[in-house]
XYZ file of C-alpha atoms in Angstrom:
530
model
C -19.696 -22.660 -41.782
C -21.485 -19.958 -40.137
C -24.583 -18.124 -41.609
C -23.662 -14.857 -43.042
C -25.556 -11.894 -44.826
C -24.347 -9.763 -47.952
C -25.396 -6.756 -49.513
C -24.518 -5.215 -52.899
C -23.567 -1.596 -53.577
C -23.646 0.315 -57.068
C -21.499 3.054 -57.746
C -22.723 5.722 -60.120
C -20.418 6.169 -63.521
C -21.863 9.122 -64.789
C -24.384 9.617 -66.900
C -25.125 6.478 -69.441
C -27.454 4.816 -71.673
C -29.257 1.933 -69.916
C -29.199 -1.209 -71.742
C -30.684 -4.830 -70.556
C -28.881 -7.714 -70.762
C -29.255 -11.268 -69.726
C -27.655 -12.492 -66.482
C -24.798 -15.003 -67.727
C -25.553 -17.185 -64.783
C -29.461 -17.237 -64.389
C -30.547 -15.742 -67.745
C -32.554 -12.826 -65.737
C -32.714 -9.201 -66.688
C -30.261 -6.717 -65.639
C -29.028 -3.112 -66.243
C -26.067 -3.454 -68.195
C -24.396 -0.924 -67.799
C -24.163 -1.554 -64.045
C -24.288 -4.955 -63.297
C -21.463 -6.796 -61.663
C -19.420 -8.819 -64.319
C -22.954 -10.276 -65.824
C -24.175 -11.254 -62.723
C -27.259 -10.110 -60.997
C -27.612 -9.222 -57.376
C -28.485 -12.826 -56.379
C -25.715 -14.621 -58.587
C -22.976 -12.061 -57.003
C -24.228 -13.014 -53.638
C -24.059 -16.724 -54.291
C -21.187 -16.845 -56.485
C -19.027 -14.351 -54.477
C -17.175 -14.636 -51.294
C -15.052 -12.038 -49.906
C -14.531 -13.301 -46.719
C -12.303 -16.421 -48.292
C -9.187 -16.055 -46.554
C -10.219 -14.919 -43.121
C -9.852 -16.944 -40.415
C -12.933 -18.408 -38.538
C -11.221 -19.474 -35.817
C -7.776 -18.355 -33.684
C -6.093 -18.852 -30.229
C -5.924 -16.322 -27.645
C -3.360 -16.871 -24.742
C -4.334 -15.672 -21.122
C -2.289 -15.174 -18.248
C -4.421 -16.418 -15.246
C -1.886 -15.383 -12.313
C -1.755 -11.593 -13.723
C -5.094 -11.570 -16.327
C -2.828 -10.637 -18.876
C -3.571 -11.073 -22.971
C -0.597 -12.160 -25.294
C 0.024 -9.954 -27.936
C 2.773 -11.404 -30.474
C 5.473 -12.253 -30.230
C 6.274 -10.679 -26.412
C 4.089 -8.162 -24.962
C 1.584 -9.026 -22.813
C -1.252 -6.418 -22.165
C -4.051 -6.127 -19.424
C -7.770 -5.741 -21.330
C -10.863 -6.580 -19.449
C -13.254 -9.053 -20.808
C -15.539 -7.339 -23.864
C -13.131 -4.486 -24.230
C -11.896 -1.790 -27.025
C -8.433 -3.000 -26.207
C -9.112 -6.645 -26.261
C -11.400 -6.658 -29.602
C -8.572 -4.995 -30.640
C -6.085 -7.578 -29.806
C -9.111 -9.742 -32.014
C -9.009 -8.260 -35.332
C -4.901 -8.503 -34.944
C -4.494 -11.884 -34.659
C -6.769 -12.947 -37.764
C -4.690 -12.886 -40.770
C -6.393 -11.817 -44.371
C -8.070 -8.490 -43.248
C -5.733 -6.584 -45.459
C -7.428 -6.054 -48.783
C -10.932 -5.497 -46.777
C -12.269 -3.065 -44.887
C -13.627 -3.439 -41.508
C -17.184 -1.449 -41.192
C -18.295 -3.266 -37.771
C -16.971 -5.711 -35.292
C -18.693 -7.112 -31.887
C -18.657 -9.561 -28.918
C -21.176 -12.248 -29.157
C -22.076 -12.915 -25.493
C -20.595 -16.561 -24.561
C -20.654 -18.788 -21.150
C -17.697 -17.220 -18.900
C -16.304 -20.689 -18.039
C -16.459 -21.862 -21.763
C -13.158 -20.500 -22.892
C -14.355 -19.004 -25.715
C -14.677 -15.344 -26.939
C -17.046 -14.679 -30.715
C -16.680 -11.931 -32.536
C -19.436 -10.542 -35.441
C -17.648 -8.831 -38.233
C -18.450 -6.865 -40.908
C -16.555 -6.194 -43.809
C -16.406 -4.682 -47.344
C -14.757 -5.365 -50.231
C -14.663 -3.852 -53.885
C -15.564 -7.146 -55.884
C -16.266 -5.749 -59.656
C -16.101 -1.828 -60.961
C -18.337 -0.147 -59.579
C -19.758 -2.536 -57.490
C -18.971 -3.062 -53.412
C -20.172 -6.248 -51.285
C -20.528 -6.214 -47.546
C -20.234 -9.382 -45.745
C -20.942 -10.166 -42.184
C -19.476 -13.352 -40.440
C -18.699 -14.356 -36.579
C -15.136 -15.216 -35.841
C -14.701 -17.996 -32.527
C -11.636 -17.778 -30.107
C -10.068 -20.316 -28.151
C -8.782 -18.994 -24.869
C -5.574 -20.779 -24.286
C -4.136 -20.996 -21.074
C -0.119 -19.561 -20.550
C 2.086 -18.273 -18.074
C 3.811 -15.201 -18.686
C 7.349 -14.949 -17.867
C 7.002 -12.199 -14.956
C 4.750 -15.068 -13.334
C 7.458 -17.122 -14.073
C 10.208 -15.090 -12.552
C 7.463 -14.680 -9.286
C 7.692 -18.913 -8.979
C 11.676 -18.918 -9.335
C 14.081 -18.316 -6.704
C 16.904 -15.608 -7.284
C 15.268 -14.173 -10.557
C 15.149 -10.205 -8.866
C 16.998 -7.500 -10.828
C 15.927 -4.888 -8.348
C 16.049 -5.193 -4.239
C 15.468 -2.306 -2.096
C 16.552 -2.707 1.722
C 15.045 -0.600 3.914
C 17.068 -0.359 7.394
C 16.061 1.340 10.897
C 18.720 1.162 13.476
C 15.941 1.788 16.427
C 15.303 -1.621 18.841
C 11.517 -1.890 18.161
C 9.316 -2.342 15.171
C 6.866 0.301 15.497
C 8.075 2.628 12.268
C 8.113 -0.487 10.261
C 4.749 -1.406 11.511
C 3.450 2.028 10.409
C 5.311 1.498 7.035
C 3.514 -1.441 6.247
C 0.176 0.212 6.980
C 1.082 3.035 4.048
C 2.090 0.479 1.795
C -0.514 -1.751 1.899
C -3.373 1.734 1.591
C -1.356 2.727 -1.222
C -0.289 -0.598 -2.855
C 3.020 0.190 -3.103
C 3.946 -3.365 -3.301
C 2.116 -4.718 -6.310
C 5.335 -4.935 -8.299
C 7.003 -6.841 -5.459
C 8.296 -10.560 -6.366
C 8.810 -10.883 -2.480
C 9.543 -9.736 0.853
C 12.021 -10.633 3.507
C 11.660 -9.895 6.985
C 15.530 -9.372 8.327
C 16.846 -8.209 11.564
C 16.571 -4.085 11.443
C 14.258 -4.444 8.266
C 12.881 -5.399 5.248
C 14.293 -6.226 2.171
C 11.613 -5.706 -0.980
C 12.792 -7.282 -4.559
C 11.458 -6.565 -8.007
C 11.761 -7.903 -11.351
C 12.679 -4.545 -13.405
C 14.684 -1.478 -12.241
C 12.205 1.434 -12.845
C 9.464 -1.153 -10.473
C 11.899 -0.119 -7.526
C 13.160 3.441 -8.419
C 9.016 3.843 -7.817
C 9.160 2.169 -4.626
C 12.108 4.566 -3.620
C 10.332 7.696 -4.596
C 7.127 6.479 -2.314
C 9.268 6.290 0.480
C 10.879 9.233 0.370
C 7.203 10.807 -0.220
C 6.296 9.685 2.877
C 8.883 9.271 5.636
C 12.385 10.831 5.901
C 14.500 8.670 4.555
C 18.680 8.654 2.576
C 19.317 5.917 -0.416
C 22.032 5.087 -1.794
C 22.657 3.283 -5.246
C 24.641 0.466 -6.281
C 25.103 -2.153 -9.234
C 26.679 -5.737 -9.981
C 27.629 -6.745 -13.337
C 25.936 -10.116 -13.639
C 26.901 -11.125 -17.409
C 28.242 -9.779 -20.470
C 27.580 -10.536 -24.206
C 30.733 -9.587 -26.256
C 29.151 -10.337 -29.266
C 26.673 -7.383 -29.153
C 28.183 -5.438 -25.974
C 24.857 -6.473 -23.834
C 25.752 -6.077 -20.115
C 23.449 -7.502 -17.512
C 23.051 -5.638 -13.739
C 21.563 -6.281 -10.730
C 20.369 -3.115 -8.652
C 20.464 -2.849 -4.788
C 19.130 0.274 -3.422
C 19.555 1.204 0.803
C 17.143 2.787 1.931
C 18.015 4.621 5.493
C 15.173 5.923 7.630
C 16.132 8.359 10.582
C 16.700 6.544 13.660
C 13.984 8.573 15.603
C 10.671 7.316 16.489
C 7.383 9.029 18.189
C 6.776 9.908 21.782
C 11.626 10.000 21.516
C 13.321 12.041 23.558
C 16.065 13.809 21.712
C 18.893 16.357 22.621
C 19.992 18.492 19.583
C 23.014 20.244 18.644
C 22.711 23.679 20.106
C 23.589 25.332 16.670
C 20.896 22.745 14.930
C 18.089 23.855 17.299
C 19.081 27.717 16.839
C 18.559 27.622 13.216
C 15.495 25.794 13.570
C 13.557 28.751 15.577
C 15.778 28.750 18.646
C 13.752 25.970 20.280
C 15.023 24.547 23.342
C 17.535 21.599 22.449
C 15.653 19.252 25.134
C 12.422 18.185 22.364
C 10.164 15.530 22.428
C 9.124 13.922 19.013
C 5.031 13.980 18.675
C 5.349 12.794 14.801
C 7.694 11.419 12.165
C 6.156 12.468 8.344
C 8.658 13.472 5.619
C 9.829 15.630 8.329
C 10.701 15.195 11.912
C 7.904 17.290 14.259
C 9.665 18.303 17.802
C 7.764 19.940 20.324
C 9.105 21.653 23.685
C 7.110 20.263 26.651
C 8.248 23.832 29.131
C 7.234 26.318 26.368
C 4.885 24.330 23.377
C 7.052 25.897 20.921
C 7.276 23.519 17.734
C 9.698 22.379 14.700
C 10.363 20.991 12.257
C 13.339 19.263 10.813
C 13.438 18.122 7.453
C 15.485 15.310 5.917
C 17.983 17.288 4.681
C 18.737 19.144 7.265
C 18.972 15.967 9.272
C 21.452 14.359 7.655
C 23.368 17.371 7.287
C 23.248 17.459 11.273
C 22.903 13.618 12.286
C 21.801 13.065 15.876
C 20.439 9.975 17.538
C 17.586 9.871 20.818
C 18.097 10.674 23.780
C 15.695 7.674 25.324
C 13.297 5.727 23.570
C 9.711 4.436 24.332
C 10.962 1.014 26.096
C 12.416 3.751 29.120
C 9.090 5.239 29.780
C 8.531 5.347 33.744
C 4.865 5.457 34.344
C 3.451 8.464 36.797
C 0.484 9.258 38.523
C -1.008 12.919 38.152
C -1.425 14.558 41.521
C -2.582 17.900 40.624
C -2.354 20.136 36.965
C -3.506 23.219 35.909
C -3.975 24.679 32.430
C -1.932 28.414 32.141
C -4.324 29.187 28.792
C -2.162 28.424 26.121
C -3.426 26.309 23.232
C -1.701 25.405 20.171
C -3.173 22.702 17.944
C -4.419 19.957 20.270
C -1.602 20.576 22.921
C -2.416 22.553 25.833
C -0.078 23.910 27.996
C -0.143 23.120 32.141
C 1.653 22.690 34.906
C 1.693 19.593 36.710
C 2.691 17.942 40.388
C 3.298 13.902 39.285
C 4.886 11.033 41.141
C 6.053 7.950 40.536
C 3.626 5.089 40.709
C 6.175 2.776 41.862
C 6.889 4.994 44.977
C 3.063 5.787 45.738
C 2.992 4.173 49.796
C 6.982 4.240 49.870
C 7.583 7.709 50.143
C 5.998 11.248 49.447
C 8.166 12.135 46.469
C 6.828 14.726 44.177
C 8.012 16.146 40.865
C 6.859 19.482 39.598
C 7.239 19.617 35.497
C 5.353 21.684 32.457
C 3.429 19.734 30.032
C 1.374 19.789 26.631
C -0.981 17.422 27.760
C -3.167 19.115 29.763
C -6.568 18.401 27.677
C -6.128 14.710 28.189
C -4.716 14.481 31.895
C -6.664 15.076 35.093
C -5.888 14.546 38.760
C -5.712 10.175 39.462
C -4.712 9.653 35.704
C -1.680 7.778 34.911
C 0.599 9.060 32.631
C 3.840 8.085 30.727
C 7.722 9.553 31.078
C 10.764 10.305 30.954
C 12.583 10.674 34.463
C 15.457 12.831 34.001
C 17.249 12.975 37.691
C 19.448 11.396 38.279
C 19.950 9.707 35.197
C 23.110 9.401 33.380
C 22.805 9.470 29.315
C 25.737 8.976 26.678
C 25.230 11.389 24.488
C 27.115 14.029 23.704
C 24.583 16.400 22.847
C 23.036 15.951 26.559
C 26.764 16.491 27.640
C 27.148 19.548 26.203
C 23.513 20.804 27.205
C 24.633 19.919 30.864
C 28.228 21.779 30.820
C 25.359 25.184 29.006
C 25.489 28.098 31.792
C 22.198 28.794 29.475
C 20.088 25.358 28.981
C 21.187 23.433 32.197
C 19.308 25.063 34.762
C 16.382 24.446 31.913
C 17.026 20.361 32.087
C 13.215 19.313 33.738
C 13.391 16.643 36.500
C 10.322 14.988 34.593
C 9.002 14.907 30.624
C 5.613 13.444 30.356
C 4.509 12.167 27.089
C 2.083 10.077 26.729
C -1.570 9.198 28.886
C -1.533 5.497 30.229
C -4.898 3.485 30.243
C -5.335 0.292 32.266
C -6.239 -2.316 29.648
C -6.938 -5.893 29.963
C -4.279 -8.459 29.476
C -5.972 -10.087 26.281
C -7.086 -6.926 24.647
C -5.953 -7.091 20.987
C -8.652 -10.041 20.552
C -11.702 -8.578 21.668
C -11.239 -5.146 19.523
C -13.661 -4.483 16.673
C -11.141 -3.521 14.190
C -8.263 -4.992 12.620
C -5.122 -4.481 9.960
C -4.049 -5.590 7.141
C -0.458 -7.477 7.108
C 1.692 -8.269 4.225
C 3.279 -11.898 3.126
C 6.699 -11.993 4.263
C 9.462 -14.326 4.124
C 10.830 -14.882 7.639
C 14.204 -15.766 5.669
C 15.874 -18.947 6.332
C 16.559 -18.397 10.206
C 13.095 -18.631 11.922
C 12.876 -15.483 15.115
C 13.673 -17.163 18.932
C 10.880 -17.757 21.166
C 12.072 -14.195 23.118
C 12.050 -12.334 19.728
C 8.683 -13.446 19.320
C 7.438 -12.232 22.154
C 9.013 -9.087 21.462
C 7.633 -8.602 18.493
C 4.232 -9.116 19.341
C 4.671 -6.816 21.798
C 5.984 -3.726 19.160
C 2.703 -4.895 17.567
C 0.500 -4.432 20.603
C 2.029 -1.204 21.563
C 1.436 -0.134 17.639
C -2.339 -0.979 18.053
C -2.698 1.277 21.092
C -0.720 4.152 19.473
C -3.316 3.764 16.730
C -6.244 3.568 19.410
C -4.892 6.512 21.114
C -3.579 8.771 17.859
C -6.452 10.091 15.531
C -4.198 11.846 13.590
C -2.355 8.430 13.007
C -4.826 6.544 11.959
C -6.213 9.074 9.842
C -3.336 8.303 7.452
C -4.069 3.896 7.948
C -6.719 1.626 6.228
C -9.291 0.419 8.992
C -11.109 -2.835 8.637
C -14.027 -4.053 10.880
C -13.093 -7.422 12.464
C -15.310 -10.680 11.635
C -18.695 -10.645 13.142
C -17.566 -12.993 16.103
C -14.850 -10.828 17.252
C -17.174 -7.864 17.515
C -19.752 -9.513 19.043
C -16.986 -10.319 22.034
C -15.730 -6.517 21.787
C -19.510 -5.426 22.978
C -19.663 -8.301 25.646
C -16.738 -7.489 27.195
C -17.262 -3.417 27.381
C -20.559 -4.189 28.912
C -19.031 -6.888 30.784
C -16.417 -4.007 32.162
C -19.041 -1.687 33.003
C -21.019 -4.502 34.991
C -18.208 -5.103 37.212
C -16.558 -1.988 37.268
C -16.555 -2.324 41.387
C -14.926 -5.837 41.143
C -11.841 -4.900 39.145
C -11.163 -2.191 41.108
C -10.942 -4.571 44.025
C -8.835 -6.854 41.743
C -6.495 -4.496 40.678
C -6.290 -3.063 44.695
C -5.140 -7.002 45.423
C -2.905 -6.584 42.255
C -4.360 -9.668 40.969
C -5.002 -8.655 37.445
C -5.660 -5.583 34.949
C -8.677 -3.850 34.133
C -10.477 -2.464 31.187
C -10.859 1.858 32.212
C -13.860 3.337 30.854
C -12.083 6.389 29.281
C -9.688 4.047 27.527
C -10.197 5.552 23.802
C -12.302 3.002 21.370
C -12.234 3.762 17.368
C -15.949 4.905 15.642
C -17.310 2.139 13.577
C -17.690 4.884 10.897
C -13.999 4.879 10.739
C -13.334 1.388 9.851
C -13.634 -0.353 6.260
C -15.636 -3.377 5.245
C -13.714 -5.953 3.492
C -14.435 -6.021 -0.602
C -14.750 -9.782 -0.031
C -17.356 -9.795 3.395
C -20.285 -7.616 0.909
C -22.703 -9.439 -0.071
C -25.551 -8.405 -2.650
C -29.181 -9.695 -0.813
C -32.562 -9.627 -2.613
C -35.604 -8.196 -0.422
């Protein structure tokens, strides 16, 4: 029995005569005409218990996979230790609180790992006429361990009600890479029972229908994508007409990817702002952002439109040629961070072969100077099926417009090994590889999407302004500085190694992300004392 403390309240009857009696238990003298059934104060406090019938101890039931709280007989709620919501949950589960009324109630502080949770009460209760006792008393919890079916569900195989497949018909990675990245910022995934990796994408399942409606309306928030929706009758009750569904929803994003070359319908790119129908893509957001390399003239094409007007790339980033810059020249114009030049380029792979020189317009005349390699499309010469092209080439009006060359990118000599010695990292998210484990060769393909996603990143401050950053450990920093100082040290000798052909070098303009840009991991910050 715990110790507890009363106190005795007299309510006023009006206006009487005061006579004094003799207590009935102790024989001391009262006021009559307000004491408590012949009692006096001390006799009511000893004699009188209106806690009797309140529990003193209960079970509480905690989730430890989700740090979710039972409340009976099925919901489970999320309260945080010494909380409204969870004192709350308290005072519910002790039976006998009816007929008093609750004037306080408190957490008594207890040892975290103790399983226990106290609770100080204070109650009162009308015990005679006239007369009100308060009571205070501490109430112990036992926190009981229990799994909660959603846990459950998570822990058994084919328990989903919900799977969303996302599908990109596109022969790399990269969008999906990117995808994952916007996810993982926006935890987009916490509802997620689990994630397959398959062949053109990823299939997310869920354990309630609304969970991936949600996940459908991020996507479409933030990339241009079609769903469709479809259900399967899994069982019916014909007692009480129940039906049970499963959900799939297919999620379609538009088969074109940054730094694409596409060819539009001629009618398409007239009702877009008459841009030429030869674009290049410089970014995929809920929209698709085309910009003409011969005049800088931009647009943009929304998801709608798209799949009003379907069209697929012209060439994709695995048919970029790389070029060497021979001589460009800025004609003024400036729009956003593109700046419009002319440029004389050639072919790296005929530099000592022959003299061959292509003459071409470009937006990237901030970034490229005379000696700097750059990245393209090489257009003579080169037969494409697609119709659009086709009909562009039979245009008296956009053929003779068709460039020889489209550059699109700048190309920096990096060293073979480079994704371990950078000072930042990503995030990833648990996947299922599925039951068929990827071939040696799509391994190696994949890691390369992932290397060429890094450098996009590296390259793209507009990019990675829409990522999470983290800083890598301490060790893989520490080899990041070595081997920049390491580069500048020996500049002389990888230029001689790269003359022989031996090898790859680090360039000293090759673009490296501000420490002020990148994240520290919740887990890597540690409190220290002076």
């Amino acid at each position: 029995m715990t110790d507890t403390s009363m106190s005795l309240y007299h309510l006023p009857l009006g206006p009487q005569i005061s006579a004094t009696i003799l207590c009935c238990n102790c024989g001391a003298p009262i006021d009559g005409t307000t004491s408590a059934g012949a009692l006096c104060y001390d006799c009511v406090k000893l004699t009188v218990d209106i806690s009797e019938g309140i529990q003193r101890e209960a079970t509480l039931h905690f989730c430890r996979d989700c740090d979710r709280w039972l409340q009976p007989p099925t919901h489970w709620l999320v309260a945080a230790p010494e909380s409204r919501e969870l004192l709350a949950l308290c005072l519910r589960k002790l039976r006998g609180l009816q007929k008093s009324r609750i004037i306080d109630a408190s957490f008594i502080w207890t040892e975290p790992h103790s399983r226990r949770v106290k609770v100080k009460l204070t109650i009162q209760q009308d015990v005679f006429e006239g007369t009100i006792l308060q009571q205070s008393f501490e109430v112990e919890y036992v926190v009981a361990y229990q799994q909660c079916p959603d846990c459950k569900k998570s822990y058994t195989a084919n328990t989903w009600r919900a799977v969303v497949q996302v599908r990109q018909k596109v022969p790399h990675k990269r969008t999906f890479l990117y995808l994952e990245q916007l996810i993982l910022k926006h935890s987009a995934h916490r509802d997620t029972i689990n994630i397959r990796e398959v062949r053109d994408g990823l299939d997310f399942f869920f354990a309630q229908r609304n969970h991936a409606e949600k996940f459908v309306d991020f996507l479409s928030s933030v990339a241009p994508v079609q769903s469709k929706k479809s259900q399967e009758l899994i069982s019916t009750d014909v007692h009480t007409s129940t039906k049970s569904y499963k959900f799939t929803f297919s999620v379609s994003i538009v088969p074109i990817c940054k730094d694409d070359l596409v060819a539009l319908p001629i009618k398409l790119a007239k009702s877009v702002g008459n841009i030429s129908p030869l674009a290049l893509c410089h970014r995929v957001g809920t929209s698709i952002n085309l910009i003409d390399p011969n005049t800088l003239q931009t647009a943009d094409i929304s998801t709608n439109i798209y799949w009003r007007v379907p069209f697929s790339s012209l060439a994709d980033v695995q048919e970029l040629i790389e070029f060497v810059v021979m001589d460009i020249e800025p004609l003024g114009l400036v729009k956003g961070r593109f700046i419009f030049a002319e440029a004389t380029v050639a072919k790296a792979s005929d530099l000592g072969v022959n003299d061959k020189t292509y003459f071409t317009r470009t937006h990237l005349g901030g970034i490229l100077h005379p000696g700097d390699s750059v990245l393209g499309y090489h257009l003579e010469g080169t037969n494409f099926n697609n119709q659009q092209y086709e009909e562009l080439e039979q245009s008296n009006r956009h053929a003779s417009a068709i460039p020889d060359v489209v550059l699109v990118k700048k190309s920096y000599a990096r060293k073979k090994k480079a994704n371990k010695s950078r000072n930042w990292r990503l995030k990833r998210m648990a996947k299922d590889e599925g039951e068929l484990l990827p071939k040696k060769q799509d391994q190696e393909r994949m890691e390369r999407d992932y290397e060429m996603f890094l450098r996009d990143v590296e390259e793209d401050p507009e990019l990675r302004s829409t990522m999470a950053l983290y800083k890598a450990d301490v060790q893989t920093r520490k080899k990041a500085v070595t081997d920049r100082m390491e580069g500048v040290e020996g500049a002389g000798a990888s230029e001689k190694e790269d003359d022989d052909g031996d090898g790859e070098s680090d360039d000293g303009d090759a673009p490296i992300i501000d420490m002020d840009e990148l994240l520290d991991e919740f887990e890597d910050l540690n409190m220290q004392e002076d």
